[in-house]
Amino acid sequence: MRLVLVGPPGAGKGTQAEFIAAHLAVPKISTGDIFRANVSQRTELGIEAKRYMDAGELVPDEITINMVRDRLAEPDAGDGFLLDGFPRTVPQAATLDKMLVDMGTSLDLVLELVVDDDEVIRRLSGRRTCRGCGKIWHVEFDPPTDDAVCDRCGSELFQRDDDKPETIARRLEEYANKTAPLVDYYGAQGKLVGIDATGPVEDVTVRAIDALRSYGG
Ligand code: ADP
Ligand code: AMP
């Protein structure tokens, strides 16, 4: 199955992606994770992307699209994938459609995680991420025993630089201006399914998997 997750920053895409990808037995491809790995390894791509990420802005389409093209060409993505955080603009979506046509395939479904801005701000301000296994925690909604340590793997937890209040505001603006139009883009293709992404993580996962099931996943 070839699936895309859309929704504002903090909607729970990364959290749900882990469960949905495991359920579908497909790789989870998160452009945010790939950018952050490049930033920490100080690659040329990471240095370029960091300028935009720190400002709460989207990395330019050309850079992002080339990165995704390389990733989708890897063998593990041949039979399906779950994209988390890509596409985030209409040109990215149109290029993805073309790329898939060239590969003789197409997207099956786009799952939109629907959450309001207040909830998103609460979620982003308390987010903690594990440096070792990447598990996403929340200081209030999914708290680790010790604020600084991952209960799953014992590695250090960190707060993302772009989860500061002023950057969050900019990211929400970018979402409204550039990413929200994807709802109409995929709606017009008949591929969009919106689910309520509020309430316990497990309940959202059940809603997501039910939605996939009704579309053959
Ligand atoms: P995104 O990938 O969409 O930016 P994340 O998956 O990183 O969002 O989730 C943002 C924050 O919200 C994390 O701290 C996560 O633990 C928390 N979170 C995710 N889903 C829920 C939920 N259903 N209820 C409460 N908090 C949640
Ligand atoms: P995320 O981890 O999905 O919240 O992404 C973190 C940051 O990485 C975003 O705020 C952007 O700066 C950048 N980014 C991730 N995915 C994309 C994308 N598809 N297009 C442009 N920038 C992106």
Tab-separated table of C-alpha atoms and ligand atoms in Angstrom:
chain	number	residue	atom	x	y	z
A	1	MET	CA	0.000	0.000	0.000
A	2	ARG	CA	1.218	3.521	-0.818
A	3	LEU	CA	0.005	5.935	1.767
A	4	VAL	CA	0.497	9.591	2.706
A	5	LEU	CA	-0.194	11.139	6.127
A	6	VAL	CA	-1.108	14.826	6.167
A	7	GLY	CA	-1.990	17.124	9.027
A	8	PRO	CA	-0.587	20.127	10.850
A	9	PRO	CA	2.667	19.935	12.785
A	10	GLY	CA	1.894	18.160	16.063
A	11	ALA	CA	-1.187	16.338	14.717
A	12	GLY	CA	0.439	13.017	15.623
A	13	LYS	CA	1.738	11.945	12.200
A	14	GLY	CA	5.036	10.570	13.521
A	15	THR	CA	3.300	8.840	16.433
A	16	GLN	CA	0.698	7.161	14.209
A	17	ALA	CA	3.135	6.477	11.359
A	18	GLU	CA	5.054	4.036	13.510
A	19	PHE	CA	1.951	1.920	14.234
A	20	ILE	CA	0.412	2.170	10.766
A	21	ALA	CA	3.678	1.306	8.989
A	22	ALA	CA	4.102	-1.733	11.259
A	23	HIS	CA	0.486	-2.772	10.572
A	24	LEU	CA	0.978	-2.487	6.807
A	25	ALA	CA	4.558	-3.866	6.878
A	26	VAL	CA	5.825	-0.942	4.795
A	27	PRO	CA	8.689	1.488	5.508
A	28	LYS	CA	7.828	4.764	7.214
A	29	ILE	CA	9.467	7.611	5.318
A	30	SER	CA	9.567	10.848	7.292
A	31	THR	CA	11.155	13.807	5.504
A	32	GLY	CA	11.502	15.604	8.860
A	33	ASP	CA	13.497	12.641	10.235
A	34	ILE	CA	15.707	12.509	7.123
A	35	PHE	CA	16.386	16.260	7.360
A	36	ARG	CA	17.172	15.992	11.103
A	37	ALA	CA	19.565	13.066	10.487
A	38	ASN	CA	21.352	15.217	7.872
A	39	VAL	CA	21.463	18.168	10.271
A	40	SER	CA	23.076	16.095	13.016
A	41	GLN	CA	25.573	14.577	10.569
A	42	ARG	CA	26.333	18.092	9.251
A	43	THR	CA	25.953	17.047	5.603
A	44	GLU	CA	25.647	19.699	2.898
A	45	LEU	CA	21.910	18.941	2.672
A	46	GLY	CA	21.577	19.246	6.462
A	47	ILE	CA	23.354	22.609	6.607
A	48	GLU	CA	21.102	23.976	3.856
A	49	ALA	CA	17.882	22.541	5.351
A	50	LYS	CA	18.655	23.744	8.899
A	51	ARG	CA	18.297	27.413	7.893
A	52	TYR	CA	14.676	26.829	6.946
A	53	MET	CA	13.842	24.372	9.741
A	54	ASP	CA	15.111	26.716	12.469
A	55	ALA	CA	12.948	29.493	11.028
A	56	GLY	CA	9.865	27.226	11.010
A	57	GLU	CA	9.740	27.402	7.214
A	58	LEU	CA	9.468	24.672	4.630
A	59	VAL	CA	12.674	23.549	2.937
A	60	PRO	CA	12.487	24.486	-0.781
A	61	ASP	CA	10.623	22.007	-2.985
A	62	GLU	CA	13.573	21.164	-5.233
A	63	ILE	CA	15.780	20.046	-2.337
A	64	THR	CA	12.967	18.087	-0.687
A	65	ILE	CA	11.752	16.417	-3.878
A	66	ASN	CA	15.254	15.244	-4.852
A	67	MET	CA	15.712	13.753	-1.410
A	68	VAL	CA	12.398	11.864	-1.619
A	69	ARG	CA	13.110	10.685	-5.168
A	70	ASP	CA	16.338	9.043	-3.906
A	71	ARG	CA	14.571	7.500	-0.926
A	72	LEU	CA	11.701	6.044	-2.990
A	73	ALA	CA	14.234	4.441	-5.324
A	74	GLU	CA	15.546	2.283	-2.468
A	75	PRO	CA	14.454	-1.362	-2.665
A	76	ASP	CA	12.440	-1.411	0.579
A	77	ALA	CA	10.003	1.152	-0.854
A	78	GLY	CA	9.304	-0.959	-3.958
A	79	ASP	CA	6.192	-2.679	-2.592
A	80	GLY	CA	4.723	0.191	-0.597
A	81	PHE	CA	5.482	3.002	1.815
A	82	LEU	CA	3.995	5.395	4.289
A	83	LEU	CA	5.039	9.010	3.741
A	84	ASP	CA	5.012	11.173	6.876
A	85	GLY	CA	5.470	14.904	6.254
A	86	PHE	CA	5.710	14.687	2.462
A	87	PRO	CA	4.207	16.119	0.324
A	88	ARG	CA	3.730	19.467	2.049
A	89	THR	CA	3.039	21.669	-0.980
A	90	VAL	CA	0.942	21.249	-4.125
A	91	PRO	CA	4.068	21.198	-6.369
A	92	GLN	CA	5.518	18.412	-4.170
A	93	ALA	CA	2.246	16.467	-4.504
A	94	ALA	CA	2.138	16.926	-8.276
A	95	THR	CA	5.770	15.791	-8.599
A	96	LEU	CA	5.093	12.763	-6.398
A	97	ASP	CA	2.167	11.799	-8.649
A	98	LYS	CA	4.471	12.029	-11.692
A	99	MET	CA	7.231	10.058	-10.011
A	100	LEU	CA	4.801	7.264	-9.188
A	101	VAL	CA	3.395	7.220	-12.733
A	102	ASP	CA	6.982	6.806	-13.983
A	103	MET	CA	7.332	3.879	-11.579
A	104	GLY	CA	4.096	2.400	-12.960
A	105	THR	CA	2.114	2.947	-9.804
A	106	SER	CA	0.118	5.527	-7.811
A	107	LEU	CA	-0.921	6.498	-4.288
A	108	ASP	CA	-3.671	4.424	-2.729
A	109	LEU	CA	-4.810	6.744	0.028
A	110	VAL	CA	-4.096	10.010	1.843
A	111	LEU	CA	-4.991	10.017	5.512
A	112	GLU	CA	-5.598	13.446	7.036
A	113	LEU	CA	-5.184	13.745	10.819
A	114	VAL	CA	-7.644	16.421	11.930
A	115	VAL	CA	-6.775	18.360	15.121
A	116	ASP	CA	-7.375	22.015	16.011
A	117	ASP	CA	-4.629	24.613	16.582
A	118	ASP	CA	-4.945	24.753	20.394
A	119	GLU	CA	-4.396	21.011	20.699
A	120	VAL	CA	-1.495	21.152	18.251
A	121	ILE	CA	0.206	23.852	20.344
A	122	ARG	CA	-0.229	21.764	23.521
A	123	ARG	CA	1.192	18.730	21.767
A	124	LEU	CA	4.200	20.494	20.237
A	125	SER	CA	5.185	22.379	23.387
A	126	GLY	CA	5.469	19.142	25.406
A	127	ARG	CA	7.003	16.923	22.720
A	128	ARG	CA	10.194	15.029	23.535
A	129	THR	CA	11.991	12.772	21.058
A	130	CYS	CA	14.449	9.952	21.715
A	131	ARG	CA	17.935	10.345	20.238
A	132	GLY	CA	18.372	6.575	20.119
A	133	CYS	CA	15.205	4.906	18.808
A	134	GLY	CA	13.258	8.001	17.686
A	135	LYS	CA	10.229	7.257	19.891
A	136	ILE	CA	8.052	10.317	20.399
A	137	TRP	CA	6.989	11.166	23.965
A	138	HIS	CA	4.971	13.961	25.533
A	139	VAL	CA	5.675	15.357	29.011
A	140	GLU	CA	1.969	15.361	29.873
A	141	PHE	CA	0.105	13.113	27.394
A	142	ASP	CA	2.605	10.245	27.150
A	143	PRO	CA	5.183	10.933	29.854
A	144	PRO	CA	8.395	8.946	30.233
A	145	THR	CA	9.259	7.906	33.821
A	146	ASP	CA	12.212	10.294	33.770
A	147	ASP	CA	11.812	13.485	31.689
A	148	ALA	CA	15.231	13.067	30.095
A	149	VAL	CA	15.399	9.308	29.419
A	150	CYS	CA	13.586	7.059	26.928
A	151	ASP	CA	11.792	4.195	28.685
A	152	ARG	CA	11.976	2.102	25.530
A	153	CYS	CA	15.733	2.193	24.849
A	154	GLY	CA	17.377	4.188	27.669
A	155	SER	CA	18.758	6.922	25.377
A	156	GLU	CA	18.544	10.669	25.971
A	157	LEU	CA	15.339	12.580	25.144
A	158	PHE	CA	15.544	16.002	23.522
A	159	GLN	CA	13.198	18.880	22.737
A	160	ARG	CA	13.249	19.870	19.070
A	161	ASP	CA	14.660	23.354	18.326
A	162	ASP	CA	11.618	24.088	16.163
A	163	ASP	CA	9.173	23.347	19.019
A	164	LYS	CA	9.790	26.812	20.567
A	165	PRO	CA	6.603	28.966	20.712
A	166	GLU	CA	7.709	31.537	18.088
A	167	THR	CA	8.749	28.815	15.638
A	168	ILE	CA	5.538	26.868	16.235
A	169	ALA	CA	3.513	29.931	15.182
A	170	ARG	CA	5.502	30.210	11.936
A	171	ARG	CA	5.108	26.498	11.209
A	172	LEU	CA	1.336	26.739	11.640
A	173	GLU	CA	1.298	29.659	9.182
A	174	GLU	CA	3.322	27.652	6.668
A	175	TYR	CA	0.872	24.780	7.105
A	176	ALA	CA	-2.168	26.977	6.499
A	177	ASN	CA	-0.630	28.681	3.443
A	178	LYS	CA	1.215	25.873	1.721
A	179	THR	CA	0.112	22.470	3.039
A	180	ALA	CA	-3.622	22.832	3.763
A	181	PRO	CA	-4.358	23.140	-0.018
A	182	LEU	CA	-3.384	19.455	-0.300
A	183	VAL	CA	-6.729	18.591	1.268
A	184	ASP	CA	-8.467	19.911	-1.860
A	185	TYR	CA	-5.783	18.494	-4.159
A	186	TYR	CA	-6.243	14.930	-2.879
A	187	GLY	CA	-9.968	15.438	-2.278
A	188	ALA	CA	-10.368	16.105	-6.000
A	189	GLN	CA	-8.568	12.808	-6.718
A	190	GLY	CA	-10.976	10.995	-4.380
A	191	LYS	CA	-8.033	9.773	-2.291
A	192	LEU	CA	-8.485	11.787	0.893
A	193	VAL	CA	-9.858	10.319	4.120
A	194	GLY	CA	-10.005	12.584	7.170
A	195	ILE	CA	-9.990	11.118	10.661
A	196	ASP	CA	-10.492	12.728	14.056
A	197	ALA	CA	-6.982	12.683	15.582
A	198	THR	CA	-8.011	13.791	19.082
A	199	GLY	CA	-8.268	11.465	22.085
A	200	PRO	CA	-5.930	8.671	23.148
A	201	VAL	CA	-3.176	7.609	20.714
A	202	GLU	CA	-4.580	4.042	20.596
A	203	ASP	CA	-8.049	5.321	19.609
A	204	VAL	CA	-6.585	7.358	16.758
A	205	THR	CA	-4.655	4.290	15.562
A	206	VAL	CA	-7.876	2.240	15.523
A	207	ARG	CA	-9.640	4.988	13.509
A	208	ALA	CA	-6.705	5.106	11.068
A	209	ILE	CA	-6.612	1.337	10.564
A	210	ASP	CA	-10.403	1.189	10.150
A	211	ALA	CA	-10.159	3.882	7.486
A	212	LEU	CA	-7.444	1.915	5.666
A	213	ARG	CA	-9.467	-1.271	5.887
A	214	SER	CA	-12.477	0.339	4.258
A	215	TYR	CA	-10.166	1.251	1.376
A	216	GLY	CA	-8.670	-2.216	1.090
A	217	GLY	CA	-5.574	-1.801	3.311
B	1	ADP	P1	3.689	15.283	14.052
B	1	ADP	O1	4.581	14.162	13.541
B	1	ADP	O2	2.387	15.358	13.322
B	1	ADP	O3	4.393	16.603	14.145
B	1	ADP	P2	3.959	13.902	16.620
B	1	ADP	O4	3.574	12.484	16.286
B	1	ADP	O5	5.401	14.195	16.821
B	1	ADP	O6	3.289	14.919	15.560
B	1	ADP	O7	3.114	14.307	17.936
B	1	ADP	C1	3.289	15.584	18.548
B	1	ADP	C2	3.212	15.438	20.074
B	1	ADP	O8	1.888	15.085	20.435
B	1	ADP	C3	4.125	14.354	20.654
B	1	ADP	O9	4.671	14.808	21.876
B	1	ADP	C4	3.180	13.165	20.866
B	1	ADP	O10	3.611	12.362	21.974
B	1	ADP	C5	1.865	13.863	21.172
B	1	ADP	N1	0.702	13.119	20.703
B	1	ADP	C6	0.570	12.408	19.547
B	1	ADP	N2	-0.665	11.869	19.458
B	1	ADP	C7	-1.337	12.277	20.567
B	1	ADP	C8	-2.669	12.058	21.063
B	1	ADP	N3	-3.561	11.315	20.386
B	1	ADP	N4	-3.014	12.644	22.230
B	1	ADP	C9	-2.126	13.405	22.914
B	1	ADP	N5	-0.862	13.636	22.510
B	1	ADP	C10	-0.474	13.080	21.356
B	2	AMP	P1	8.516	17.490	10.689
B	2	AMP	O1	9.455	16.593	11.421
B	2	AMP	O2	7.672	16.768	9.702
B	2	AMP	O3	7.721	18.392	11.617
B	2	AMP	O4	9.437	18.474	9.806
B	2	AMP	C1	10.355	19.349	10.417
B	2	AMP	C2	10.794	20.415	9.416
B	2	AMP	O5	11.470	19.798	8.307
B	2	AMP	C3	9.683	21.239	8.790
B	2	AMP	O6	9.254	22.325	9.608
B	2	AMP	C4	10.374	21.732	7.501
B	2	AMP	O7	11.292	22.782	7.763
B	2	AMP	C5	11.175	20.490	7.098
B	2	AMP	N1	10.379	19.600	6.220
B	2	AMP	C6	9.962	18.340	6.501
B	2	AMP	N2	9.270	17.828	5.467
B	2	AMP	C7	9.221	18.800	4.517
B	2	AMP	C8	8.623	18.898	3.229
B	2	AMP	N3	7.918	17.879	2.686
B	2	AMP	N4	8.796	20.056	2.536
B	2	AMP	C9	9.501	21.066	3.031
B	2	AMP	N5	10.073	21.052	4.247
B	2	AMP	C10	9.938	19.930	4.995
